[in-house]
Structures are given as structure tokens and as C-alpha cells.
Coordinates of C-alpha atoms in Angstrom, one line a residue:
Chain A
M1 CA -46.5 -63.8 61.6
T2 CA -46.7 -64.5 64.5
A3 CA -46.1 -62.3 67.5
T4 CA -44.2 -65.2 69.0
T5 CA -41.6 -65.2 64.7
R6 CA -41.2 -61.7 65.4
T7 CA -40.1 -61.4 68.8
R8 CA -37.0 -64.1 68.0
L9 CA -35.7 -61.6 65.7
T10 CA -32.3 -60.8 66.3
P11 CA -32.3 -56.3 65.6
E12 CA -29.9 -57.3 62.4
Q13 CA -32.9 -59.3 60.9
R14 CA -35.1 -57.2 61.9
R15 CA -33.3 -54.5 60.0
E16 CA -32.8 -56.4 57.9
Q17 CA -37.2 -58.4 57.3
L18 CA -38.0 -54.2 56.9
L19 CA -35.2 -53.2 54.4
E20 CA -36.6 -56.6 52.6
L21 CA -40.6 -55.5 53.0
G22 CA -39.3 -51.5 51.4
L23 CA -37.9 -53.0 48.7
R24 CA -40.8 -55.0 47.5
L25 CA -43.0 -51.3 48.3
F26 CA -40.1 -49.2 46.5
A27 CA -40.1 -51.3 43.5
G28 CA -44.0 -50.6 42.4
T29 CA -43.9 -46.8 43.5
T30 CA -41.5 -43.2 44.1
I31 CA -38.7 -43.1 46.7
D32 CA -42.1 -39.9 48.1
E33 CA -44.1 -42.8 48.5
I34 CA -41.9 -45.4 50.7
S35 CA -45.6 -45.5 52.7
I36 CA -44.1 -45.6 56.8
D37 CA -47.2 -47.1 57.8
R38 CA -47.5 -49.4 55.3
L39 CA -45.0 -51.2 56.5
S40 CA -45.5 -50.5 59.9
E41 CA -49.1 -52.7 59.0
E42 CA -47.4 -55.4 56.5
A43 CA -44.2 -56.2 59.0
G44 CA -46.5 -56.2 61.9
I45 CA -43.7 -53.6 63.9
S46 CA -45.0 -49.6 65.4
R47 CA -43.9 -46.8 63.8
G48 CA -41.6 -46.7 66.4
L49 CA -39.4 -48.8 66.1
I50 CA -39.1 -48.6 62.3
Y51 CA -37.9 -44.9 63.3
H52 CA -36.0 -46.9 66.1
Y53 CA -34.3 -48.9 63.9
F54 CA -34.3 -46.1 60.9
G55 CA -34.0 -42.2 63.0
S56 CA -36.5 -40.9 60.5
K57 CA -39.1 -41.7 57.5
Q58 CA -36.0 -40.3 55.4
G59 CA -33.2 -42.6 56.5
F60 CA -35.6 -45.4 56.1
R61 CA -36.2 -44.5 52.3
E62 CA -32.2 -43.6 52.0
A63 CA -31.4 -46.8 53.2
V64 CA -34.4 -49.1 51.3
V65 CA -32.9 -46.9 47.9
Q66 CA -28.7 -47.6 49.0
R67 CA -30.1 -51.1 49.5
A68 CA -32.1 -50.7 45.7
A69 CA -28.4 -49.7 44.3
D70 CA -26.5 -52.7 46.1
D71 CA -29.2 -55.3 44.5
L72 CA -28.3 -53.8 41.4
I73 CA -25.1 -53.7 41.7
A74 CA -25.3 -57.1 42.9
Q75 CA -27.5 -57.9 40.5
T76 CA -26.0 -57.5 37.1
E77 CA -22.4 -58.8 38.7
P78 CA -21.2 -60.5 35.2
P79 CA -20.5 -64.1 34.9
E80 CA -16.7 -65.7 34.9
G81 CA -15.5 -66.6 30.6
D82 CA -13.4 -64.6 28.5
D83 CA -14.8 -63.2 26.1
P84 CA -16.1 -59.1 27.7
I85 CA -18.7 -58.6 25.2
V86 CA -20.5 -62.0 26.3
K87 CA -20.0 -61.2 29.9
L88 CA -21.5 -57.0 28.9
L89 CA -24.3 -59.0 27.9
A90 CA -25.1 -61.5 30.6
S91 CA -24.7 -58.8 32.5
L92 CA -27.1 -56.2 30.7
T93 CA -28.8 -59.2 30.4
A94 CA -30.1 -59.5 34.4
Y95 CA -29.8 -55.0 34.2
V96 CA -32.4 -55.1 31.5
D97 CA -34.7 -57.8 34.0
Y98 CA -34.2 -55.7 37.2
V99 CA -35.5 -52.5 35.3
I100 CA -38.3 -54.9 34.3
A101 CA -39.1 -56.5 37.3
N102 CA -38.2 -52.7 40.3
Y103 CA -39.4 -50.2 36.9
E104 CA -41.5 -47.3 39.4
G105 CA -38.6 -48.3 42.4
Y106 CA -35.9 -47.6 39.6
R107 CA -37.7 -44.7 37.5
S108 CA -38.0 -42.8 40.9
L109 CA -34.6 -43.2 41.5
V110 CA -33.0 -42.5 38.7
R111 CA -35.4 -39.2 38.3
A112 CA -34.6 -37.9 42.1
A113 CA -30.6 -38.7 41.9
A114 CA -31.1 -36.2 38.7
G115 CA -33.3 -34.1 40.2
G116 CA -31.4 -32.8 43.8
N117 CA -32.2 -35.0 46.6
E118 CA -28.1 -35.0 47.5
T119 CA -28.3 -38.3 49.3
V120 CA -30.4 -40.2 46.9
R121 CA -27.5 -38.6 44.1
A122 CA -24.7 -39.7 46.0
I123 CA -26.0 -43.2 46.4
Y124 CA -27.1 -43.5 42.4
E125 CA -23.7 -41.5 41.5
N126 CA -20.8 -44.4 44.2
A127 CA -23.6 -47.0 42.3
R128 CA -23.5 -45.9 38.8
A129 CA -19.4 -45.2 39.6
A130 CA -18.9 -48.4 41.3
M131 CA -19.9 -50.2 37.5
I132 CA -18.0 -48.2 35.3
D133 CA -15.2 -48.8 37.6
R134 CA -16.0 -52.9 37.4
T135 CA -16.8 -52.1 33.6
F136 CA -12.8 -50.9 32.9
A137 CA -11.8 -54.2 36.0
T138 CA -13.3 -57.1 33.9
P139 CA -10.4 -58.9 32.3
G140 CA -10.5 -58.9 28.8
V141 CA -12.4 -55.8 28.3
D142 CA -8.4 -54.1 28.1
A143 CA -9.0 -54.7 25.3
L144 CA -11.9 -53.3 24.8
L145 CA -11.4 -50.1 26.5
A146 CA -7.7 -48.2 26.9
D147 CA -8.5 -46.5 29.9
T148 CA -8.1 -42.9 28.5
P149 CA -10.5 -39.5 29.4
A150 CA -12.1 -39.7 26.4
T151 CA -13.0 -43.6 27.3
R152 CA -14.5 -42.6 30.8
L153 CA -16.4 -40.2 28.5
V154 CA -18.7 -41.9 25.9
V155 CA -18.3 -45.0 29.1
R156 CA -20.3 -42.7 31.5
G157 CA -22.1 -41.3 28.3
W158 CA -23.2 -45.0 27.2
V159 CA -24.8 -44.7 31.4
A160 CA -26.7 -43.0 30.2
F161 CA -27.9 -44.2 27.2
V162 CA -28.3 -48.4 28.6
E163 CA -30.6 -46.5 31.5
D164 CA -32.8 -43.8 29.3
T165 CA -32.9 -46.5 26.9
V166 CA -34.1 -49.4 29.4
L167 CA -36.6 -46.7 30.3
A168 CA -37.4 -45.7 27.9
W169 CA -38.4 -49.1 26.0
C170 CA -40.2 -50.1 29.9
D171 CA -43.3 -47.0 28.7
A172 CA -43.3 -48.6 25.0
P173 CA -41.6 -51.4 24.0
D174 CA -42.6 -51.6 21.0
G175 CA -42.4 -54.9 19.1
V176 CA -38.6 -54.6 20.0
T177 CA -38.3 -57.6 22.2
R178 CA -35.7 -58.1 25.7
D179 CA -33.2 -60.7 23.8
E180 CA -33.1 -57.4 21.6
L181 CA -32.7 -54.5 24.1
A182 CA -30.3 -56.6 26.0
K183 CA -28.2 -56.6 22.4
I184 CA -29.1 -53.7 21.5
V185 CA -27.6 -51.7 25.2
T186 CA -24.2 -54.5 25.0
D187 CA -23.7 -53.2 21.4
A188 CA -23.5 -50.0 22.2
L189 CA -20.5 -49.5 24.1
P190 CA -17.5 -51.6 21.8
A191 CA -19.1 -49.5 19.1
L192 CA -19.2 -46.4 20.6
V193 CA -15.3 -46.9 22.3
A194 CA -14.2 -47.4 18.1
T195 CA -15.8 -43.8 16.9
L196 CA -12.4 -42.7 19.3
D197 CA -9.7 -44.6 17.1
Chain B
M1 CA -32.6 3.4 30.9
T2 CA -34.6 5.4 31.2
A3 CA -37.9 5.8 32.3
T4 CA -38.3 8.0 28.9
T5 CA -36.8 4.9 26.6
R6 CA -39.4 2.3 29.2
T7 CA -42.1 4.6 28.0
R8 CA -41.9 3.9 25.1
L9 CA -41.8 0.0 24.7
T10 CA -45.0 -2.4 23.8
P11 CA -46.7 -4.8 25.8
E12 CA -44.3 -7.0 23.1
Q13 CA -41.6 -5.4 23.9
R14 CA -41.5 -5.0 27.4
R15 CA -42.4 -9.3 27.8
E16 CA -39.3 -9.9 25.4
Q17 CA -37.9 -7.4 27.2
L18 CA -38.2 -9.8 30.3
L19 CA -37.9 -12.9 29.2
E20 CA -34.0 -11.8 27.6
L21 CA -33.2 -10.8 31.3
G22 CA -34.5 -13.8 32.9
L23 CA -32.8 -15.5 30.4
R24 CA -29.7 -14.3 31.0
L25 CA -30.3 -15.5 34.7
F26 CA -31.1 -18.8 34.0
A27 CA -27.5 -19.4 32.2
G28 CA -26.0 -18.6 35.5
T29 CA -28.4 -20.0 37.7
T30 CA -31.3 -23.2 38.0
I31 CA -34.3 -22.5 37.2
D32 CA -35.9 -22.2 41.0
E33 CA -33.6 -18.9 41.4
I34 CA -34.6 -17.3 39.0
S35 CA -34.8 -13.7 41.3
I36 CA -38.0 -11.5 40.5
D37 CA -36.4 -9.5 42.6
R38 CA -33.1 -9.4 40.7
L39 CA -35.3 -9.1 38.0
S40 CA -37.3 -6.5 38.8
E41 CA -34.3 -4.5 39.9
E42 CA -32.3 -5.0 36.1
A43 CA -35.5 -4.3 33.6
G44 CA -36.2 -1.0 36.2
I45 CA -40.2 -1.8 36.2
S46 CA -42.0 -2.7 39.1
R47 CA -42.4 -6.4 40.5
G48 CA -46.2 -5.6 40.2
L49 CA -45.8 -5.6 36.1
I50 CA -43.3 -8.9 36.4
Y51 CA -47.5 -10.5 37.6
H52 CA -49.2 -8.2 35.3
Y53 CA -47.4 -10.5 32.2
F54 CA -46.3 -13.2 33.7
G55 CA -49.5 -14.3 36.1
S56 CA -47.4 -15.7 38.6
K57 CA -42.9 -16.0 38.9
Q58 CA -43.5 -19.4 38.1
G59 CA -45.3 -18.3 35.0
F60 CA -42.0 -15.7 35.3
R61 CA -39.9 -19.5 35.0
E62 CA -42.3 -21.6 32.8
A63 CA -41.9 -18.6 29.6
V64 CA -38.3 -18.6 30.4
V65 CA -37.8 -22.4 30.4
Q66 CA -39.7 -22.4 27.4
R67 CA -38.0 -19.7 25.6
A68 CA -34.7 -21.2 26.4
A69 CA -36.2 -24.9 25.0
D70 CA -37.2 -22.3 21.9
D71 CA -33.4 -21.0 21.5
L72 CA -31.8 -24.3 21.8
I73 CA -33.5 -25.5 19.1
A74 CA -32.7 -23.0 17.1
Q75 CA -29.4 -22.5 17.5
T76 CA -29.0 -25.7 17.0
E77 CA -30.6 -25.8 13.3
P78 CA -28.7 -27.7 11.1
P79 CA -27.6 -26.1 8.3
E80 CA -28.3 -26.3 4.4
G81 CA -25.9 -29.3 3.1
D82 CA -26.2 -32.3 1.7
D83 CA -23.5 -34.8 3.6
P84 CA -26.0 -35.1 6.9
I85 CA -22.7 -35.6 9.1
V86 CA -21.6 -32.4 8.0
K87 CA -25.3 -31.7 9.4
L88 CA -25.2 -33.1 12.3
L89 CA -21.6 -32.6 13.5
A90 CA -21.8 -27.9 12.8
S91 CA -25.4 -28.8 14.4
L92 CA -24.4 -30.7 18.3
T93 CA -21.1 -28.6 18.0
A94 CA -23.7 -25.9 18.3
Y95 CA -25.2 -28.4 20.3
V96 CA -22.4 -27.7 22.9
D97 CA -21.6 -24.3 22.8
Y98 CA -24.8 -23.5 23.7
V99 CA -24.3 -25.7 26.7
I100 CA -20.6 -24.6 27.3
A101 CA -22.9 -20.4 27.2
N102 CA -25.5 -21.9 29.4
Y103 CA -23.9 -24.3 32.1
E104 CA -26.0 -23.9 35.3
G105 CA -29.2 -23.5 33.6
Y106 CA -29.2 -26.7 31.0
R107 CA -28.3 -28.5 33.8
S108 CA -30.9 -27.0 35.9
L109 CA -33.5 -27.4 33.1
V110 CA -32.1 -30.9 32.4
R111 CA -32.6 -31.8 36.4
A112 CA -35.9 -30.0 36.4
A113 CA -37.2 -32.3 34.0
A114 CA -35.6 -35.7 35.5
G115 CA -36.9 -34.3 38.9
G116 CA -40.2 -34.3 39.0
N117 CA -41.8 -30.7 37.4
E118 CA -44.0 -31.9 35.6
T119 CA -44.1 -28.8 33.2
V120 CA -40.7 -28.2 33.3
R121 CA -40.5 -31.8 31.7
A122 CA -43.5 -31.5 29.2
I123 CA -41.3 -28.5 27.8
Y124 CA -37.7 -31.0 28.4
E125 CA -39.8 -33.2 26.2
N126 CA -41.5 -31.4 23.7
A127 CA -38.1 -30.0 22.9
R128 CA -36.3 -32.9 22.9
A129 CA -39.5 -34.9 20.6
A130 CA -39.3 -31.2 18.2
M131 CA -35.0 -32.3 17.9
I132 CA -35.8 -36.2 17.6
D133 CA -38.2 -35.2 14.7
R134 CA -35.7 -33.0 12.8
T135 CA -33.4 -34.7 13.0
F136 CA -35.0 -38.1 11.2
A137 CA -36.9 -35.4 9.0
T138 CA -33.4 -34.4 7.7
P139 CA -32.6 -34.9 4.4
G140 CA -30.2 -37.8 3.2
V141 CA -31.1 -38.9 7.2
D142 CA -33.3 -41.2 5.7
A143 CA -30.3 -43.3 4.3
L144 CA -28.7 -43.8 7.4
L145 CA -31.7 -43.9 9.9
A146 CA -34.4 -46.4 8.5
D147 CA -37.5 -44.9 11.0
T148 CA -38.4 -48.5 13.3
P149 CA -39.1 -48.9 16.4
A150 CA -35.8 -49.8 16.9
T151 CA -33.9 -47.1 16.0
R152 CA -36.4 -44.8 17.9
L153 CA -35.2 -46.2 20.7
V154 CA -31.6 -45.8 19.7
V155 CA -31.6 -42.1 19.1
R156 CA -33.7 -41.4 22.4
G157 CA -31.6 -43.0 24.0
W158 CA -28.2 -41.1 21.6
V159 CA -29.7 -37.5 22.9
A160 CA -29.7 -38.5 26.1
F161 CA -25.8 -40.3 25.8
V162 CA -25.4 -36.4 24.3
E163 CA -27.2 -34.6 27.1
D164 CA -24.8 -36.7 29.7
T165 CA -21.8 -36.8 28.0
V166 CA -22.0 -33.1 27.5
L167 CA -22.5 -32.1 31.2
A168 CA -19.7 -34.1 32.5
W169 CA -17.6 -32.8 29.6
C170 CA -18.5 -29.1 31.0
D171 CA -18.3 -30.2 34.8
A172 CA -13.8 -31.7 33.8
P173 CA -13.4 -31.6 30.6
D174 CA -10.1 -34.0 31.2
G175 CA -8.0 -32.7 28.4
V176 CA -10.8 -33.3 25.8
T177 CA -11.1 -30.3 23.2
R178 CA -14.5 -28.7 22.0
D179 CA -13.5 -30.2 18.9
E180 CA -13.3 -33.5 19.9
L181 CA -16.4 -34.5 21.9
A182 CA -18.4 -33.5 19.0
K183 CA -17.6 -35.1 17.2
I184 CA -17.6 -37.9 20.0
V185 CA -21.3 -37.1 20.0
T186 CA -21.5 -37.3 16.3
D187 CA -19.8 -39.8 15.7
A188 CA -21.8 -41.9 18.2
L189 CA -25.1 -41.2 16.5
P190 CA -23.6 -43.8 12.5
A191 CA -21.8 -46.1 14.7
L192 CA -25.2 -46.9 17.7
V193 CA -27.6 -46.8 14.7
A194 CA -25.4 -49.0 12.5
T195 CA -25.5 -52.0 15.7
L196 CA -28.6 -52.9 14.6
D197 CA -28.0 -54.2 11.5

């Protein structure tokens, strides 16, 4: 990247470029290890300008985490179609692939959210709530999921099941394939909901 | 408590008394808020003696967390009997009651374990592993659970489901009763395992 290219970026493009770079760093590291020095080096711009765009190191990290959550939601958007289980399987296969590709960062996000960073927890809880709401709003799912307190509780618990199972699988796949994993976490939802009948 | 009673305690009894007090404090607070001052006041002994028994504030907190994990395992011991689902229901009802009675401390344990305190995480992971191993070792369960990598993964994920569902229920029971909750988390295990067939 040359100085000429750099000066051509608008502030929005620059901010975008920094977030994209932050995301790449975040995929292989923990939130607290997202390095402003490395970012500044890779983007070829000064630390001061990074602070200008994001206010503080923490502000930058939170923007990266927010972007990661947005990406996760976008990448796991269920496809068009009629069969809710087929749609769920496609969405969860995308989720598994997302976790595989962004393992360190995703694990770090889940841990930071569970551990007590309030901002990260809010980002994470909002993303989780958006995915749960989307699940209930998917056409065809109403046949599968009555929107009752017990079902909401089970769907929420199912999300925890999916997260834990996929992260545990990344640590030790142990002969279970990616497709088998996606099927396990997909089939879990109707199986859990069916116990409420 | 009088000075006379205090001097009669053996070191083991004193250690035990401090742990019991720590547990009571822990039930309504987070790990990092277990207060040595309050403990010293309630036990009527000096801070110095507490450090003598546990080495440091952190040493005391870890001993309390270890004891909490031991108590959880003991209190959720499945009863004698033939029907694995009846045994599981009894064990999980005891678990729900444990979480209700020790909500703040338990949530804090789960968060600290997820968040990055390595010692707490090790205590928590060992307790979790002990409960999973006990589930597989329960007579009658072999009919329910083939010990395969996929089943281990599902049982591990089920534990996450149980934890998350019970903690979410404590935050907002929303009309779901304690018995309904215990049944939901119990029925979830065979339902999840059945999806592997």
C-alpha cells in the first residue's frame, strides 16, 4: 500500500479498513490482545489516527467485537425456502464454518461475554437475542416453535448447547465430521422442543 | 461465639468453620467479593489467622470455590434405583435447588470459569467432568448412552444447556415452575442423544 492509495480513502473507507484489519487480527487472538501497534503497522497509519477514529484502544476493540457479531448474524442468515429444518441446517452449517474460521476470536468473545466485560456482554447478548428472534420469526418455524415461556427458555438453552458443542468440537473433533456436527446441533432444536409436548 | 469455644476448635475444625462461612458468603456474592474482613468479623478470628490457614485471600477464595464444587457434586449424587431417567430427574432437581439456594455464587463461578480465571476454570472443568463421568457410569445409563465421541460431545453440550437454562430461569422464571424446569433439563438428555441414532 502506498501513501498515494492511503490518502485517497475517505474517513468511512479508512474506518472500514481498520475494522476489517481488526477483524482479521481478532480471528486469531483474544479481545485483549488486539494490538493497536500491529494494526497501525499493517494499515500503515499512525496510532493517533486510530485513536481519532475509535476514541481509545477499548473503543476500537469494542467496534471490532460489534462488527464480528454483525458478521456472524449476516453469515448465518437462513436461506430462502420452505422447510424450516433445511433452513436451520444451512444457517448452522454457516455458523460452524464461522467458528472454524474465527476460532480464537469467537472463543474470546464468548469468554469475555461470560466473564464480566459489560460492553462485550451487551454486544454478545444482543447478537444472541437477534439470532433467537430470527429463529422465531422464520416462516415455517411457527409450526415447530410455539412462542411460550418454556419454548423461549429451551431455545435459549439450545443456543448455549450449540455454542458449547461447536467450541468443544473445535478443540477436539475426535472423529466427528463438520457435517455431522452441523446435523447434531440442528436436530437438537426440534428434539428439545418436542420434549415440551 | 465465645473465646472459650473458639480455643476448643482444632486446626481442621477451624479450617472447616472458615470454609463453611466462606460458602455462606459466596452463595450471595461473586468470587471476587468474598470479603476477608467480613469473614474475620463473623468467625471472630484475626485476618492473620485466615491467611495462616489459606495462604492468601486468593487461596481462601479458591478453597471456597473448590468446596462449592464438591458440595454441588455431593448434593446432586443420583439416588439408588433402576430407572436412569428417574435418577437423572432426582439429580437435576437437586441441581436446580442448589442453583436457587446459591444463585449469586454459582453464577459467579460459571462466569469466572468462562471468563479466564485459570484456577477457577480448572475447578469448574473438573467438577463438570466428574458429573459427566458419573452420568456415564450410572448403572442403567449404558442403555441410554453409548460411549462414543458424538455422545460425549452431546452430553457435554447438554451440561451447557442445563447450566444456561437453569441460570436464565432464575433470572426470569416467567411462569415456568421449578418442577417443570427440572423435567425440561432431564428430558433434554435422552432427546438429544436420540438424535444421534
